[in-house]
């Protein structure tokens, strides 16, 4: 019997030796890989392989630029995934407490159960349960990698290699992903200055400029860049899609639908891109139908120069009659009124409270017009997929632009109202009462 208890004690000691050390060992940062670092390393390796293929004339320049753009987008998606919380080990105090409890409970429970049931095999089950409890305790708290780390690495790399176009494009996209629009625009502009003739760079810069505008409008500089890119590569899908969007925003709904249909025919049926583009084509054609019902169908046969103004006005009136709208009363707080000039531009906009940061509708007035009453509705939508009528709750804002452009900058005067739900008599007041830091 003594020999049995000695053997039993030895087995218990062995069990505790297996269970306790993993609980008491401190996990270090090295135990958990830095997902952002891994993503960046993979991106660099694949980009190097792509550049080697181009140097060896294994791929053409167009295919190289398209593949590089895909790599950059994949890296941004991987970074977004790395932001999801990861498991973090339990604190030192909880590990010691659990170890002490197990050191007492396992032997005591084993002896009691043996005396009660006469079945030492139960000890193995208890040890398995204790190991599972320890594993669950280690997952009580969570942490995540920071996107700011990637920004810092890109900035450091660009200090060493300021002529790296890929780096500036990636930095710009990362800034936009973190809602640092002004810094993102500066990064895209730098990339364009380094490579003004590369189609992906031209399109990326154009998209950035349009995304930063209150109405997400492609008019002006973005349209110039897109058309120049299309001249360089008439088959580029992104350039063709954006050219169709320009036509859509100018009121040429049928032409936009036809242009997008040629792209849709080249996409894989049932893919996400095909579904999204199909929705845009349907929206464009529905606007053509609405315009025809209101007697403006002839607009599609007019010369392009006159059709733009006619179609925009007529279809805008028809859409406004059916769309959601909100009346905004805008005023400037007396405490900061002296910081604004009468000729300064004022942008009044509505954006979805939950969703993309791009405005759903926007209107431009001047400080000398304040206080003013502005109506925002679907006729001011710059994208068929982003409209007031498709949003349950919106946030209204107003901004005095010291520079006169749509991009928010430090020193601008701004104000926002509490989120509201849309209804037929929606109205809200916005007081511009603070300075943008």
Short mmCIF file of N, CA and C in Angstrom, two decimals, residues 189-263:
data_model
loop_
_atom_site.label_atom_id
_atom_site.label_comp_id
_atom_site.label_asym_id
_atom_site.label_seq_id
_atom_site.Cartn_x
_atom_site.Cartn_y
_atom_site.Cartn_z
N UNK A 189 -0.56 63.08 -54.33
CA UNK A 189 0.01 64.14 -55.17
C UNK A 189 1.50 63.92 -55.37
N UNK A 190 2.19 63.49 -54.31
CA UNK A 190 3.62 63.21 -54.43
C UNK A 190 3.87 62.07 -55.41
N UNK A 191 3.06 61.01 -55.34
CA UNK A 191 3.20 59.90 -56.28
C UNK A 191 2.97 60.36 -57.71
N UNK A 192 1.99 61.24 -57.91
CA UNK A 192 1.71 61.74 -59.26
C UNK A 192 2.86 62.61 -59.77
N UNK A 193 3.46 63.39 -58.89
CA UNK A 193 4.59 64.20 -59.31
C UNK A 193 5.77 63.34 -59.75
N UNK A 194 5.93 62.19 -59.12
CA UNK A 194 7.03 61.29 -59.48
C UNK A 194 6.75 60.50 -60.75
N UNK A 195 5.46 60.17 -61.00
CA UNK A 195 5.12 59.35 -62.17
C UNK A 195 3.85 59.88 -62.82
N UNK A 196 3.91 61.05 -63.45
CA UNK A 196 2.69 61.65 -64.02
C UNK A 196 2.16 60.94 -65.25
N UNK A 197 2.92 60.00 -65.82
CA UNK A 197 2.48 59.32 -67.04
C UNK A 197 2.02 57.88 -66.80
N UNK A 198 2.05 57.43 -65.55
CA UNK A 198 1.62 56.07 -65.26
C UNK A 198 0.11 56.04 -65.01
N UNK A 199 -0.60 55.22 -65.77
CA UNK A 199 -2.06 55.18 -65.69
C UNK A 199 -2.57 54.86 -64.28
N UNK A 200 -2.06 53.82 -63.59
CA UNK A 200 -2.56 53.55 -62.23
C UNK A 200 -2.38 54.73 -61.28
N UNK A 201 -1.27 55.46 -61.44
CA UNK A 201 -1.01 56.61 -60.57
C UNK A 201 -2.00 57.73 -60.88
N UNK A 202 -2.24 57.97 -62.17
CA UNK A 202 -3.18 59.02 -62.57
C UNK A 202 -4.58 58.72 -62.03
N UNK A 203 -5.00 57.45 -62.14
CA UNK A 203 -6.35 57.08 -61.69
C UNK A 203 -6.46 57.14 -60.17
N UNK A 204 -5.41 56.70 -59.49
CA UNK A 204 -5.44 56.74 -58.02
C UNK A 204 -5.54 58.17 -57.52
N UNK A 205 -4.80 59.08 -58.14
CA UNK A 205 -4.84 60.48 -57.75
C UNK A 205 -6.22 61.08 -58.04
N UNK A 206 -6.79 60.72 -59.20
CA UNK A 206 -8.12 61.23 -59.55
C UNK A 206 -9.17 60.75 -58.56
N UNK A 207 -9.13 59.47 -58.20
CA UNK A 207 -10.09 58.93 -57.23
C UNK A 207 -9.95 59.62 -55.88
N UNK A 208 -8.71 59.88 -55.47
CA UNK A 208 -8.48 60.54 -54.18
C UNK A 208 -9.07 61.94 -54.18
N UNK A 209 -8.84 62.69 -55.26
CA UNK A 209 -9.37 64.05 -55.34
C UNK A 209 -10.90 64.04 -55.30
N UNK A 210 -11.50 63.09 -56.02
CA UNK A 210 -12.96 63.01 -56.04
C UNK A 210 -13.52 62.58 -54.69
N UNK A 211 -12.88 61.63 -54.05
CA UNK A 211 -13.36 61.15 -52.75
C UNK A 211 -13.31 62.23 -51.69
N UNK A 212 -12.37 63.15 -51.82
CA UNK A 212 -12.21 64.21 -50.82
C UNK A 212 -13.18 65.36 -51.03
N UNK A 213 -13.84 65.42 -52.19
CA UNK A 213 -14.76 66.53 -52.45
C UNK A 213 -16.09 66.26 -51.76
N UNK A 214 -16.83 67.31 -51.37
CA UNK A 214 -18.09 67.11 -50.65
C UNK A 214 -19.10 66.25 -51.39
N UNK A 215 -19.20 66.40 -52.72
CA UNK A 215 -20.15 65.61 -53.48
C UNK A 215 -19.54 64.45 -54.20
N UNK A 216 -18.30 64.13 -53.89
CA UNK A 216 -17.57 63.05 -54.57
C UNK A 216 -17.62 63.26 -56.07
N UNK A 217 -17.45 64.50 -56.50
CA UNK A 217 -17.58 64.85 -57.90
C UNK A 217 -16.27 64.61 -58.64
N UNK A 218 -16.41 64.10 -59.86
CA UNK A 218 -15.24 63.88 -60.72
C UNK A 218 -14.98 65.08 -61.63
N UNK A 219 -15.80 66.11 -61.52
CA UNK A 219 -15.63 67.27 -62.38
C UNK A 219 -14.31 67.98 -62.08
N UNK A 220 -13.76 68.61 -63.11
CA UNK A 220 -12.53 69.37 -62.92
C UNK A 220 -11.28 68.52 -63.07
N UNK A 221 -10.37 68.67 -62.13
CA UNK A 221 -9.09 67.98 -62.21
C UNK A 221 -9.21 66.46 -62.27
N UNK A 222 -10.09 65.82 -61.47
CA UNK A 222 -10.22 64.36 -61.60
C UNK A 222 -10.60 63.92 -63.00
N UNK A 223 -11.54 64.62 -63.64
CA UNK A 223 -11.96 64.25 -64.99
C UNK A 223 -10.81 64.40 -65.98
N UNK A 224 -10.00 65.44 -65.81
CA UNK A 224 -8.85 65.63 -66.69
C UNK A 224 -7.88 64.46 -66.58
N UNK A 225 -7.61 64.03 -65.36
CA UNK A 225 -6.68 62.92 -65.14
C UNK A 225 -7.25 61.61 -65.72
N UNK A 226 -8.53 61.38 -65.54
CA UNK A 226 -9.15 60.14 -66.02
C UNK A 226 -9.12 60.09 -67.55
N UNK A 227 -9.46 61.18 -68.19
CA UNK A 227 -9.47 61.20 -69.65
C UNK A 227 -8.06 61.07 -70.21
N UNK A 228 -7.10 61.67 -69.54
CA UNK A 228 -5.70 61.52 -69.99
C UNK A 228 -5.25 60.07 -69.83
N UNK A 229 -5.66 59.42 -68.75
CA UNK A 229 -5.31 58.01 -68.55
C UNK A 229 -5.97 57.13 -69.61
N UNK A 230 -7.21 57.45 -69.97
CA UNK A 230 -7.92 56.66 -70.97
C UNK A 230 -7.27 56.81 -72.34
N UNK A 231 -6.73 57.98 -72.63
CA UNK A 231 -6.01 58.17 -73.89
C UNK A 231 -4.75 57.31 -73.94
N UNK A 232 -4.09 57.17 -72.80
CA UNK A 232 -2.87 56.36 -72.76
C UNK A 232 -3.18 54.87 -72.86
N UNK A 233 -4.27 54.44 -72.21
CA UNK A 233 -4.64 53.02 -72.23
C UNK A 233 -6.15 52.91 -72.35
N UNK A 234 -6.67 52.88 -73.59
CA UNK A 234 -8.13 52.84 -73.80
C UNK A 234 -8.79 51.57 -73.27
N UNK A 235 -8.01 50.53 -72.97
CA UNK A 235 -8.57 49.27 -72.50
C UNK A 235 -8.52 49.10 -70.99
N UNK A 236 -7.98 50.07 -70.28
CA UNK A 236 -7.88 49.95 -68.83
C UNK A 236 -9.29 49.95 -68.22
N UNK A 237 -9.67 48.87 -67.49
CA UNK A 237 -11.04 48.78 -66.96
C UNK A 237 -11.38 49.89 -65.99
N UNK A 238 -10.44 50.26 -65.11
CA UNK A 238 -10.73 51.31 -64.14
C UNK A 238 -10.93 52.65 -64.83
N UNK A 239 -10.10 52.94 -65.82
CA UNK A 239 -10.25 54.21 -66.55
C UNK A 239 -11.59 54.25 -67.28
N UNK A 240 -11.99 53.12 -67.86
CA UNK A 240 -13.27 53.06 -68.57
C UNK A 240 -14.44 53.24 -67.60
N UNK A 241 -14.34 52.60 -66.42
CA UNK A 241 -15.42 52.73 -65.44
C UNK A 241 -15.55 54.17 -64.95
N UNK A 242 -14.41 54.80 -64.66
CA UNK A 242 -14.44 56.18 -64.17
C UNK A 242 -14.92 57.14 -65.27
N UNK A 243 -14.56 56.86 -66.52
CA UNK A 243 -15.05 57.70 -67.62
C UNK A 243 -16.57 57.60 -67.71
N UNK A 244 -17.10 56.39 -67.49
CA UNK A 244 -18.55 56.24 -67.46
C UNK A 244 -19.18 57.00 -66.31
N UNK A 245 -18.50 57.04 -65.18
CA UNK A 245 -19.02 57.79 -64.03
C UNK A 245 -19.05 59.29 -64.33
N UNK A 246 -18.04 59.77 -65.03
CA UNK A 246 -18.05 61.19 -65.43
C UNK A 246 -19.28 61.48 -66.27
N UNK A 247 -19.53 60.61 -67.25
CA UNK A 247 -20.70 60.78 -68.12
C UNK A 247 -22.00 60.73 -67.32
N UNK A 248 -22.06 59.82 -66.36
CA UNK A 248 -23.25 59.72 -65.50
C UNK A 248 -23.47 61.01 -64.73
N UNK A 249 -22.42 61.54 -64.13
CA UNK A 249 -22.57 62.76 -63.34
C UNK A 249 -22.93 63.96 -64.21
N UNK A 250 -22.60 63.89 -65.50
CA UNK A 250 -22.95 64.98 -66.41
C UNK A 250 -24.36 64.82 -66.98
N UNK A 251 -25.04 63.72 -66.63
CA UNK A 251 -26.41 63.52 -67.09
C UNK A 251 -26.55 62.58 -68.27
N UNK A 252 -25.46 62.04 -68.79
CA UNK A 252 -25.53 61.11 -69.92
C UNK A 252 -25.74 59.68 -69.43
N UNK A 253 -26.93 59.41 -68.89
CA UNK A 253 -27.18 58.12 -68.24
C UNK A 253 -27.12 56.94 -69.22
N UNK A 254 -27.67 57.12 -70.42
CA UNK A 254 -27.65 56.02 -71.38
C UNK A 254 -26.24 55.73 -71.84
N UNK A 255 -25.46 56.75 -72.11
CA UNK A 255 -24.08 56.56 -72.53
C UNK A 255 -23.27 55.88 -71.42
N UNK A 256 -23.53 56.29 -70.18
CA UNK A 256 -22.83 55.67 -69.05
C UNK A 256 -23.19 54.19 -68.95
N UNK A 257 -24.47 53.87 -69.09
CA UNK A 257 -24.91 52.47 -69.01
C UNK A 257 -24.27 51.64 -70.12
N UNK A 258 -24.21 52.20 -71.33
CA UNK A 258 -23.60 51.47 -72.45
C UNK A 258 -22.11 51.23 -72.21
N UNK A 259 -21.43 52.26 -71.68
CA UNK A 259 -19.99 52.11 -71.42
C UNK A 259 -19.74 51.07 -70.34
N UNK A 260 -20.54 51.08 -69.29
CA UNK A 260 -20.37 50.11 -68.21
C UNK A 260 -20.74 48.70 -68.66
N UNK A 261 -21.69 48.59 -69.61
CA UNK A 261 -22.09 47.27 -70.08
C UNK A 261 -20.93 46.56 -70.77
N UNK A 262 -20.11 47.32 -71.51
CA UNK A 262 -18.95 46.71 -72.18
C UNK A 262 -17.95 46.15 -71.16
N UNK A 263 -17.86 46.81 -69.99
CA UNK A 263 -16.98 46.30 -68.92
C UNK A 263 -17.61 45.08 -68.27
#
